[in-house]
Tab-separated table of C-alpha atoms and ligand atoms in Angstrom:
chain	number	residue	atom	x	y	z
P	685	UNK	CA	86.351	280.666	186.303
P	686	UNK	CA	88.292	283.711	184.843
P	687	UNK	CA	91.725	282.661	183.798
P	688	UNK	CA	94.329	285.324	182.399
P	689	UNK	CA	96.972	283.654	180.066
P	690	UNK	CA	100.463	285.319	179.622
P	691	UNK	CA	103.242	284.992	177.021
P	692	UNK	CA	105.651	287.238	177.625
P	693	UNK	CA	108.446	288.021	175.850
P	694	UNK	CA	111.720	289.928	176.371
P	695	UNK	CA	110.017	293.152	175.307
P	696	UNK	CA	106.532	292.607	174.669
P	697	UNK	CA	103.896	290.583	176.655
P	698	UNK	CA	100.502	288.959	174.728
P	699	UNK	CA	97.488	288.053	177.396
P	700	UNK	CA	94.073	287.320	177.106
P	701	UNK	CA	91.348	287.064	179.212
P	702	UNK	CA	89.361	283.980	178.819
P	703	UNK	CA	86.325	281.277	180.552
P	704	UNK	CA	88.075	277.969	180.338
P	705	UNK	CA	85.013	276.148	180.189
P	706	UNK	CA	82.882	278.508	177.867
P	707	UNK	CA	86.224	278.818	176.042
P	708	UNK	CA	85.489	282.421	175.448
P	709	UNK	CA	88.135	285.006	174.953
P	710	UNK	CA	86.468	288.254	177.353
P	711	UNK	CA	89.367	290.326	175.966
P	712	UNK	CA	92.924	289.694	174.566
P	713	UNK	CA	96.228	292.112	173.647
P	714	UNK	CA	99.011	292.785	172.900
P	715	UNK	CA	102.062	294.744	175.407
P	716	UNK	CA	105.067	296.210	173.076
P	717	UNK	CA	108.050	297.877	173.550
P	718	UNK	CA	108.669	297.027	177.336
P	719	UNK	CA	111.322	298.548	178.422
P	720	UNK	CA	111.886	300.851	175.766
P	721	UNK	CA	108.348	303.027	175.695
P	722	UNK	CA	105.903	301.328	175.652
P	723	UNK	CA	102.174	300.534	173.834
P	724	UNK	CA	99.221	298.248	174.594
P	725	UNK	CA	96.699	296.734	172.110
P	726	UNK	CA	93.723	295.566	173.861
P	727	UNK	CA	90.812	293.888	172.259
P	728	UNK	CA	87.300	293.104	173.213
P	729	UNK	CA	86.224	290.221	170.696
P	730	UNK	CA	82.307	290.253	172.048
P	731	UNK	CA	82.389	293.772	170.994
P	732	UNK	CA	85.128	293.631	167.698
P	733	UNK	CA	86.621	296.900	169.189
P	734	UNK	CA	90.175	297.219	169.322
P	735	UNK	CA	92.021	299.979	171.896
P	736	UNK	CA	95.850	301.556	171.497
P	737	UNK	CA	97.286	303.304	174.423
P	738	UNK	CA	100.868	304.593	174.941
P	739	UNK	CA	101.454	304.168	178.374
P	740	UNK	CA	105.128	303.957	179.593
P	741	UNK	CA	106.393	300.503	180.514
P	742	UNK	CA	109.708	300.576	181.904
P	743	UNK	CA	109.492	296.951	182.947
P	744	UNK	CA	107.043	293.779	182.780
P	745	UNK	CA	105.293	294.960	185.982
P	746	UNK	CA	104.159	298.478	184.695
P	747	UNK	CA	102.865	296.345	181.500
P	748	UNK	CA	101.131	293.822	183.905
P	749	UNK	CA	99.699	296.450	185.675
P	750	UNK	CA	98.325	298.305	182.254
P	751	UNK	CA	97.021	295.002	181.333
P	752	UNK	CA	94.638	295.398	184.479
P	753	UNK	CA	93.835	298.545	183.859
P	754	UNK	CA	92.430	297.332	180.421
P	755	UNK	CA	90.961	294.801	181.948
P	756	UNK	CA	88.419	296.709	184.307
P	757	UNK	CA	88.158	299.948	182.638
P	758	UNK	CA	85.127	301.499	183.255
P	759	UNK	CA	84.410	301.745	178.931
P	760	UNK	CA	86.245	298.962	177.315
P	761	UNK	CA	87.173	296.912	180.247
P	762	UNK	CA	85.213	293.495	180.679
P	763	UNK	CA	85.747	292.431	184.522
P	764	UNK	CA	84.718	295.002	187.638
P	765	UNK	CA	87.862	294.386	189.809
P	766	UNK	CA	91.108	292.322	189.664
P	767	UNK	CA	89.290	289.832	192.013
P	768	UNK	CA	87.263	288.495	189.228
P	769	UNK	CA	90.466	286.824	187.845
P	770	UNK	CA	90.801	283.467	189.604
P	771	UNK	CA	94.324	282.368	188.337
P	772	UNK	CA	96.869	283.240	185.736
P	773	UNK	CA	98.691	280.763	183.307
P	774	UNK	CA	101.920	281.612	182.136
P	775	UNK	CA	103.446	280.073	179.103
P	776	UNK	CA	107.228	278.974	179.908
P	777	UNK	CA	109.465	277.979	176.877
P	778	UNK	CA	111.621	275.428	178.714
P	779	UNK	CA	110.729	273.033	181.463
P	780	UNK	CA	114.231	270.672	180.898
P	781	UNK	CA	113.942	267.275	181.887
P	782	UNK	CA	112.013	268.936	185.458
P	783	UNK	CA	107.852	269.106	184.145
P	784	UNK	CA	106.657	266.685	182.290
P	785	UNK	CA	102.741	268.690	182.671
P	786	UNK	CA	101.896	271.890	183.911
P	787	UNK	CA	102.703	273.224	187.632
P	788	UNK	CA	100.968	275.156	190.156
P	789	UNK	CA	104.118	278.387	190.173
P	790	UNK	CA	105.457	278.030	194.106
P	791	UNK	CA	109.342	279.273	195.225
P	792	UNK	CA	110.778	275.804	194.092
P	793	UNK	CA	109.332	275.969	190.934
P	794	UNK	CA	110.671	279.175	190.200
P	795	UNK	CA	114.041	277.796	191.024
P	796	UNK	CA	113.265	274.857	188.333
P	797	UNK	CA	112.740	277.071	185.779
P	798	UNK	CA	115.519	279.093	186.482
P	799	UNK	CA	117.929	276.530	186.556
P	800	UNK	CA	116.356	275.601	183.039
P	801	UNK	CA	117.776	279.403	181.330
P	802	UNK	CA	120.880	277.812	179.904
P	803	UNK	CA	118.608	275.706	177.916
P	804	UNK	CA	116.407	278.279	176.785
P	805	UNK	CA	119.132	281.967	177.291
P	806	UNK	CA	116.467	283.603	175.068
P	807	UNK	CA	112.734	282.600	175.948
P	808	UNK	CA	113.096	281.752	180.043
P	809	UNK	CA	114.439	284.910	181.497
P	810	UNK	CA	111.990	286.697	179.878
P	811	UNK	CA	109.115	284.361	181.042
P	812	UNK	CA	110.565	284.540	184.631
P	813	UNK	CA	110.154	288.151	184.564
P	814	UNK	CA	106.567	288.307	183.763
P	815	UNK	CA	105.654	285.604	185.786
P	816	UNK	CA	107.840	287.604	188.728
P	817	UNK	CA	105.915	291.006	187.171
P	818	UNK	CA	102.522	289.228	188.141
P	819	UNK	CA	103.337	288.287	191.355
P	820	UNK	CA	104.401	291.629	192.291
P	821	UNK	CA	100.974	293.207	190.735
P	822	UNK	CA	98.745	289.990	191.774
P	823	UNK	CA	99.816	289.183	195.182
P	824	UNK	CA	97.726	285.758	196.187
P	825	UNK	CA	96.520	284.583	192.809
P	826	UNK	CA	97.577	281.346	192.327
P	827	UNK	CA	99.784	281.019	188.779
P	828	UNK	CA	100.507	278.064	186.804
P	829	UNK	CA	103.316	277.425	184.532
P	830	UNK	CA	102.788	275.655	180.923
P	831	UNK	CA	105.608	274.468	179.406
P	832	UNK	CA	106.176	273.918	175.421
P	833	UNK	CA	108.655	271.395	176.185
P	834	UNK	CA	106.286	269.292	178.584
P	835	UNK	CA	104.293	267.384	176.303
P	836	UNK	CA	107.149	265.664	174.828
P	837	UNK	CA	109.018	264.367	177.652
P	838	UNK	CA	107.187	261.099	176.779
P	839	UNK	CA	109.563	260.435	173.833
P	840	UNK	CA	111.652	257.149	174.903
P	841	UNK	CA	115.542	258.237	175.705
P	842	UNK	CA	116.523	256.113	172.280
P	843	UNK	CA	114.407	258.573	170.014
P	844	UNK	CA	115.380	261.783	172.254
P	845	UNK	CA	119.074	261.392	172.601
P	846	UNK	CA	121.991	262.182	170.307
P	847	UNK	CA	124.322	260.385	168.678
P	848	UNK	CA	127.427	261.892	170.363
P	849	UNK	CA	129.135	260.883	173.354
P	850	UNK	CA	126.542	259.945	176.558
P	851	UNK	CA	128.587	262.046	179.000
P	852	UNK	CA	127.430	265.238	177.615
P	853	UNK	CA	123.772	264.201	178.233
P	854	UNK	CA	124.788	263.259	181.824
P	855	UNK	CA	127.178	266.421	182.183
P	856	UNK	CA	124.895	268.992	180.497
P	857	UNK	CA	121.448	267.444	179.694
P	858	UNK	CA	122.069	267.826	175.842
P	859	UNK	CA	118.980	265.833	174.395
P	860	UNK	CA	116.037	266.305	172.111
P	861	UNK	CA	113.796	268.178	174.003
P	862	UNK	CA	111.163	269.519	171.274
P	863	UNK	CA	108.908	272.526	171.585
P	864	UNK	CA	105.221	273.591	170.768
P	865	UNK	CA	104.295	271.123	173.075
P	866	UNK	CA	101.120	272.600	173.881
P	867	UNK	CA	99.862	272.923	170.633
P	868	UNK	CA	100.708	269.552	169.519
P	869	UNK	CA	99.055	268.488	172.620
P	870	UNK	CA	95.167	270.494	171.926
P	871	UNK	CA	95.582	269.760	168.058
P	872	UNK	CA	95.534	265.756	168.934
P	873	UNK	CA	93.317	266.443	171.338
P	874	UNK	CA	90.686	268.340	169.123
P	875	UNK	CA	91.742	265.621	166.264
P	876	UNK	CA	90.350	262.650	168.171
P	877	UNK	CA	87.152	264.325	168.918
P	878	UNK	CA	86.563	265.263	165.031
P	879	UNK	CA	87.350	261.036	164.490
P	880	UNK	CA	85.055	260.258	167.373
P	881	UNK	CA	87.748	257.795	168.542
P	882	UNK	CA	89.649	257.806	172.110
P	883	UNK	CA	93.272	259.446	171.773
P	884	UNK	CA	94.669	256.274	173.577
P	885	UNK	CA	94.228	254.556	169.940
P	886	UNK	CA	95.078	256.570	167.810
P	887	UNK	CA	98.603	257.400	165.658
P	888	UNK	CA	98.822	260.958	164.532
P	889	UNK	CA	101.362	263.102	163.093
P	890	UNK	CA	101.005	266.789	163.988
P	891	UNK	CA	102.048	269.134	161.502
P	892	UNK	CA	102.931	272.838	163.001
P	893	UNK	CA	104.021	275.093	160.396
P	894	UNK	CA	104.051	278.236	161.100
P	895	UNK	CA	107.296	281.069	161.306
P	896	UNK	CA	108.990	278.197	163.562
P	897	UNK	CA	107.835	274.929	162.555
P	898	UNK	CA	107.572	271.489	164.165
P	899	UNK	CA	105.766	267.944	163.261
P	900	UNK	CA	105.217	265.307	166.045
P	901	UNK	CA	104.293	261.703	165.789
P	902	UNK	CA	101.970	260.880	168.720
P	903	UNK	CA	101.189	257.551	169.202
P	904	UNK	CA	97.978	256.521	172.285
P	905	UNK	CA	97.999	260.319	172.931
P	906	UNK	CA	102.155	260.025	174.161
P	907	UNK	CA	104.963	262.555	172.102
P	908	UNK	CA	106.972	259.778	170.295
P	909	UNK	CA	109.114	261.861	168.346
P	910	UNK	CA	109.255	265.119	167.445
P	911	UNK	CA	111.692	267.210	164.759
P	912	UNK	CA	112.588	270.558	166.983
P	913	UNK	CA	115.453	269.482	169.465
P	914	UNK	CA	117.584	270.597	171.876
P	915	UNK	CA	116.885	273.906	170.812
P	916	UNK	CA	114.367	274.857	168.286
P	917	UNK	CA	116.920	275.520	165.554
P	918	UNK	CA	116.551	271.698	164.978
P	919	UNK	CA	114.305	269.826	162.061
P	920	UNK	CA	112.213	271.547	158.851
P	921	UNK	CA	113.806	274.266	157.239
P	922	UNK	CA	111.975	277.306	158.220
P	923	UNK	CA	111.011	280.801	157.839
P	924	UNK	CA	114.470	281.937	159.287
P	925	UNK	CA	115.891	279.228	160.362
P	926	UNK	CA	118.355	276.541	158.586
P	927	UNK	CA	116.524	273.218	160.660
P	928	UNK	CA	118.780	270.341	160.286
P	929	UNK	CA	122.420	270.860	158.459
P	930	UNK	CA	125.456	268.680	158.813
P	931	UNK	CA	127.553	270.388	161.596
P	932	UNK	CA	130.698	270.163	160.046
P	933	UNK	CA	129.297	273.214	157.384
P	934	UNK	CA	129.795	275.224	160.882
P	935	UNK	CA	133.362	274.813	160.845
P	936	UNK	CA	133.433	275.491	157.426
P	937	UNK	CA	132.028	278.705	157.481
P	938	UNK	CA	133.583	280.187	160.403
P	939	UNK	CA	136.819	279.374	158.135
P	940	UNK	CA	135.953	280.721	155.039
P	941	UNK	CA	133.736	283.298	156.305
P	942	UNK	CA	135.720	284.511	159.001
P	943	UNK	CA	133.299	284.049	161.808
P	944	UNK	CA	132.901	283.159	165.315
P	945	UNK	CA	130.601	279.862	166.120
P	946	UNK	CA	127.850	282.407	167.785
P	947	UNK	CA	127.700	284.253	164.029
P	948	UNK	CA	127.005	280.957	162.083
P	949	UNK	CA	124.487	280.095	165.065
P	950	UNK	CA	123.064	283.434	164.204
P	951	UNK	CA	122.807	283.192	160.161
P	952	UNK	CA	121.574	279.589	160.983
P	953	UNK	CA	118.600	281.062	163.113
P	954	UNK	CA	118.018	284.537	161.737
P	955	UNK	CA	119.261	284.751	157.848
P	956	UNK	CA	118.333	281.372	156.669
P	957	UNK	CA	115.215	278.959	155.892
P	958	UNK	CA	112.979	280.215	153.569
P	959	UNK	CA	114.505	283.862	153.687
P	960	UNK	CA	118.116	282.432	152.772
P	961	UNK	CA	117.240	280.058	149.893
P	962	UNK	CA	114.702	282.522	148.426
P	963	UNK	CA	116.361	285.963	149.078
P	964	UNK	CA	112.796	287.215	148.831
P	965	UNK	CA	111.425	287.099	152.981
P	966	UNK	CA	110.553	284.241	155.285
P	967	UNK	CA	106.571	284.998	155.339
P	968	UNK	CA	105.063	282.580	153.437
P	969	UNK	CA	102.642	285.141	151.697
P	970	UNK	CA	105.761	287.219	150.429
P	971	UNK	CA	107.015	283.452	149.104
P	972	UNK	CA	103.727	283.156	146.924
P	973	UNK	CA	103.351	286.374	145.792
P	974	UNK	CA	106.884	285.996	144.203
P	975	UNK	CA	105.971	282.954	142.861
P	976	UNK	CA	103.414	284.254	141.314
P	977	UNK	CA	105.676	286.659	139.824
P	978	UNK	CA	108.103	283.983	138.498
P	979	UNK	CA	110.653	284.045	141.474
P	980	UNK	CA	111.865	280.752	141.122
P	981	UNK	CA	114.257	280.923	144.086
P	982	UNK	CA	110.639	282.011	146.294
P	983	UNK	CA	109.496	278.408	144.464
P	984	UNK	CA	112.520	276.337	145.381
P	985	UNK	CA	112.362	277.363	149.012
P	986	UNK	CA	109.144	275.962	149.068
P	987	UNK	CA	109.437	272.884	147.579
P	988	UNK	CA	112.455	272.332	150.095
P	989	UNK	CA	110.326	273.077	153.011
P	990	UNK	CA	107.139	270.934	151.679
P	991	UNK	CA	109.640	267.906	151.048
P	992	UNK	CA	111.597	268.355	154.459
P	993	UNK	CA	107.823	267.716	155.997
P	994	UNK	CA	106.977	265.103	153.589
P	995	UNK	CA	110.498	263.381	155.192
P	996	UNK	CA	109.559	263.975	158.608
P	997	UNK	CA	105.619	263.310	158.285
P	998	UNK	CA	107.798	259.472	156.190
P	999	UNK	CA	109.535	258.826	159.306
P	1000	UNK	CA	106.964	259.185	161.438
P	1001	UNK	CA	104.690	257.209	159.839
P	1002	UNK	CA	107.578	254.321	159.542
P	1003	UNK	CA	108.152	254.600	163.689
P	1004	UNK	CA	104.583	254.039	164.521
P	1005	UNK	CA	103.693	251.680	162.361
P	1006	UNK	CA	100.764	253.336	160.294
P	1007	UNK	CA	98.682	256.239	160.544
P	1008	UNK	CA	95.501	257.208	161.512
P	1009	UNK	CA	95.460	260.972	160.510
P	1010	UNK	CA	98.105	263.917	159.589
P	1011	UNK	CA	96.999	266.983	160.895
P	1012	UNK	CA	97.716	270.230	160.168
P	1013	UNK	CA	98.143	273.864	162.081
P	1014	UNK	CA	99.540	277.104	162.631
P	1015	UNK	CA	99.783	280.005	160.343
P	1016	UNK	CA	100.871	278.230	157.414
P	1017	UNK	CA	99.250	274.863	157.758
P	1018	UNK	CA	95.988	276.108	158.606
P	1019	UNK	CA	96.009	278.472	155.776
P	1020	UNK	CA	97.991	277.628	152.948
P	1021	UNK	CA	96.587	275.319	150.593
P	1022	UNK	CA	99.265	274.983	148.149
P	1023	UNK	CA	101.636	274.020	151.497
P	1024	UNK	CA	98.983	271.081	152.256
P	1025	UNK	CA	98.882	270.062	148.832
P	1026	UNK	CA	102.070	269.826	148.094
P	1027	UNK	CA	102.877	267.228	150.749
P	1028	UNK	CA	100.203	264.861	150.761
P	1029	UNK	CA	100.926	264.722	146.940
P	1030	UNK	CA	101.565	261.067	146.025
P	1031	UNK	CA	100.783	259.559	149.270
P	1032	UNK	CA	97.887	257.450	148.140
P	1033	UNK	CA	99.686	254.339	148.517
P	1034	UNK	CA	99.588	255.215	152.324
P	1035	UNK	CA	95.611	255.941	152.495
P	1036	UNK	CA	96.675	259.757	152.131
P	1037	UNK	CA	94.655	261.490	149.682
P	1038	UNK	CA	93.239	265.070	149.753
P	1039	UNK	CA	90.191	266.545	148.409
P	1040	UNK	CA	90.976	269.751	146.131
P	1041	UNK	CA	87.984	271.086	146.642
P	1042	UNK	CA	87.983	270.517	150.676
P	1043	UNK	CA	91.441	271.869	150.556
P	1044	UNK	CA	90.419	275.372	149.554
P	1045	UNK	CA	89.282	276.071	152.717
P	1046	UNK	CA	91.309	278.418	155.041
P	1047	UNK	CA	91.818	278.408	158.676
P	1048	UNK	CA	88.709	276.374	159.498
P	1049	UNK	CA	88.908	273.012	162.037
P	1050	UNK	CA	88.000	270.513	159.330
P	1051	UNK	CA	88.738	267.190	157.615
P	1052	UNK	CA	90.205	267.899	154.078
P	1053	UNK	CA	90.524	263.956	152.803
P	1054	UNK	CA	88.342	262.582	150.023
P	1055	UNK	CA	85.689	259.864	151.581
P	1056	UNK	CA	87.369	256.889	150.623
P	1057	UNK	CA	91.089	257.955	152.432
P	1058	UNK	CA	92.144	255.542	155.031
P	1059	UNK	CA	94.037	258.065	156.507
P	1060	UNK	CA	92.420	261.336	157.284
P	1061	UNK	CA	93.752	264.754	156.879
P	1062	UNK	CA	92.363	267.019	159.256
P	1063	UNK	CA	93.143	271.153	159.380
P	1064	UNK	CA	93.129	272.552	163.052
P	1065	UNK	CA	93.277	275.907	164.261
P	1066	UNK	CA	95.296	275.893	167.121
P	1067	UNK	CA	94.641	277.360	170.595
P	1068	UNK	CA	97.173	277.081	172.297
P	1069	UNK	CA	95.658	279.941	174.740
P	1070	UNK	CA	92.719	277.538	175.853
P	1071	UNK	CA	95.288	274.702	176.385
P	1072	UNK	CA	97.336	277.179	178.840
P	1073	UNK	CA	93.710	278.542	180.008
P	1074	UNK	CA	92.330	274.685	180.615
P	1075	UNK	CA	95.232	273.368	181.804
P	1076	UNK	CA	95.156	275.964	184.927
P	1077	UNK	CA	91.857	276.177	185.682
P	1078	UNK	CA	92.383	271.892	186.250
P	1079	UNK	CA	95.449	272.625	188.460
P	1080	UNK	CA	93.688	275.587	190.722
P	1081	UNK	CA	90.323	274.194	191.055
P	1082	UNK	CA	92.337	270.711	192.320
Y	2043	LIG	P1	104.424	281.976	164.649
Y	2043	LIG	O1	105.420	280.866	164.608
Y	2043	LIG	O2	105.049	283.340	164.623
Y	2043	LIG	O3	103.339	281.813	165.691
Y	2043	LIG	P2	102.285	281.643	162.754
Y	2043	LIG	O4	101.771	280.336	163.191
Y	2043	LIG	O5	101.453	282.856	162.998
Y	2043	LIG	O6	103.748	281.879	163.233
Y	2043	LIG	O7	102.552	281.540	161.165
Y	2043	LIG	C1	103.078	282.602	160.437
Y	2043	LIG	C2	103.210	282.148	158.997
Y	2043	LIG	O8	101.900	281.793	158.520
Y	2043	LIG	C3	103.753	283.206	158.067
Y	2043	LIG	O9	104.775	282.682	157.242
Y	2043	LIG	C4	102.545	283.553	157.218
Y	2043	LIG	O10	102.917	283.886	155.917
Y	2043	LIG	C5	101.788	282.273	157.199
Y	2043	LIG	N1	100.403	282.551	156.814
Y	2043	LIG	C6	99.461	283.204	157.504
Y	2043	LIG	N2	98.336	283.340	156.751
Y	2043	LIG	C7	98.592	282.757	155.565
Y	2043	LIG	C8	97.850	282.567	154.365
Y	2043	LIG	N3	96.622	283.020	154.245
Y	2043	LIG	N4	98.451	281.900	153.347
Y	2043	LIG	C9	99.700	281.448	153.466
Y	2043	LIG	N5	100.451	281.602	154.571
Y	2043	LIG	C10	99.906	282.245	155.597
């Protein structure tokens, strides 16, 4: 089975091309500046080449239908016809309290996930229109939606609501909901088949750090917990955005700042994190290489991030009742050491320990403990493609 995964964005659109079951990517690229001109990055991994066409894109369903062209072009394209792809998996951002899995896409779905936009103003519209882009180009192939909210709508209502007054969850639905469901969901996967146990006994705490970063405690393969919320401004400090503050500083500023409560929303999402405390950028690369250079603000936003996780990863730990193994993914946890170091640091009394020399290692699936750690840490890439990919290839071939 051929299954074509789509994230699409307001104005750009990422898709690849992939064998659910071989788990090979046939081709995979990038659509950019819908709407405005428009370019497409297509690459053929089997063959490492890499394509760039301008081709104008006024909306989702001219990029859509450049993405096919790609796709079965007689030189660089890897399928004959369109009617070797048997289903397409779109990635939605918010499911609400609707999906608690993954959906075969029909009319009253659509209506689901457009009743979810006020949750999501940002991400869902723009998911709507490529899954409505695809439809128009693909007439008959059956879609499924994958939501990053879905995995976690196992957390019990005493760990997802808010402390404020229980009308405005009935009213308006304001909860936890959590995001990067789906790759919390294939990193604990992958994790119990490195421990050769079943997920069903396991306790894990999933570390996502990336630009937006989330951790999850998942306890017999269920979302417990998790620190985004009801939007994913909540939790870790990261590279843009504040996580957790007391709400009261949002009075405070719009006082003494003169600004409206959508402006402090903004500087909370966009100016701060890593890029506010350390003035320097919110890439973690940028953050070392200052650091290197003596930028001790770079160094301070850092150690705030590593000890917000250390909190979280604390609590988590606390909740379940032990640990069996802390994993770590994403850009920043599958890649920087220092990061991975930092937060395990002094966690031996917990069976945490890590091995320096394991630790060097860089964006490669394994376990980083020393032998005699009770709890393991394990590095993950995550994929969360093939989750998307798998998860719709199980829902069409039903
Ligand atoms: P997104 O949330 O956009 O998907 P990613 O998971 O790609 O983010 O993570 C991006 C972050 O990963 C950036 O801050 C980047 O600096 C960091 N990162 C990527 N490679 C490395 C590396 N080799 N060392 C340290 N950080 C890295």
């Amino acid at each position: 089975m051929k299954v074509l995964v789509i994230n699409a964005g307001s104005s750009s659109l990422k898709y690849q091309l992939m064998d659910p079951a071989t788990k090979e990517v046939l081709a995979k690229g990038l659509c950019e500046r819908i709407g405005i001109d428009g370019r497409l990055t297509h690459k053929v991994p089997a063959t490492g080449s890499e394509y760039t066409f301008d081709i104008a894109m006024p909306t989702h369903a001219e990029a859509i239908q450049a993405v096919l062209s790609a796709l079965t072009d007689a030189d660089h394209g890897v399928i004959k016809s369109m009617d070797e792809i048997d289903a397409v998996g779109h990635r939605v951002v918010h499911g609400g309290e609707k999906f608690s899995a993954s959906v075969l896409i029909t009319d009253d779905v659509m209506d689901a996930i457009r009743e979810c936009v006020p949750l999501a103003p940002l991400h869902n519209p723009a998911n709507i229109t490529g899954i409505e882009a695809c439809q128009k180009v693909m007439p008959g192939v059956p879609m499924v939606a994958v939501f990053d909210t879905a995995f976690h709508q196992t957390m019990p209502k005493s760990h997802y609501l808010y402390g404020i007054p229980y009308e405005y969850y009935e009213k308006y639905k304001i909860r936890r909901y959590g995001f990067h469901g789906t790759s919390h969901k294939y990193v604990s996967q992958q994790a119990a088949l490195m421990l050769g146990r079943p997920l069903e006994e396991l306790r894990l705490v999933t570390c996502h750090l990336g630009n937006g970063s989330s951790i999850c405690a998942i306890s017999r393969g269920k979302s417990i917990d998790t620190s985004m919320g009801f939007t994913p401004l909540d939790g870790l400090p990261m590279g843009t955005r504040a996580g957790n503050v007391d709400p009261a500083i949002i009075e405070f500023l719009m006082e003494h700042e003169k600004l409206s409560a959508g402006e402090v929303i903004d500087i909370l999402n966009k100016k701060s994190g890593m890029l506010g405390i350390s003035g320097v950028s919110s890439d973690f690369r940028d953050l070392d290489t200052a650091i290197e250079d003596g930028n001790e603000q770079a160094a301070l936003a850092k150690d705030m991030f590593n000890i917000s996780v250390k909190k979280m990863i604390g609590s988590y730990i606390a909740e379940m009742g032990g640990v069996d193994a802390i994993i770590f993914t994403a850009g920043v946890g599958e890649n920087d050491r220092s990061v991975r170091w930092d937060i395990c640091e002094n966690m031996e009394y917990l069976g945490v320990k890590i091995d320096p020399e394991k630790n060097k290692y860089r964006g490669k699936q394994m376990d980083i403990s020393i032998d005699w750690a009770r709890v393991r840490v394990l590095v993950i890439p995550t994929n969360e493609e093939l989750m998307i990919a798998q998860d719709t290839a199980a829902i069409v071939g039903k």
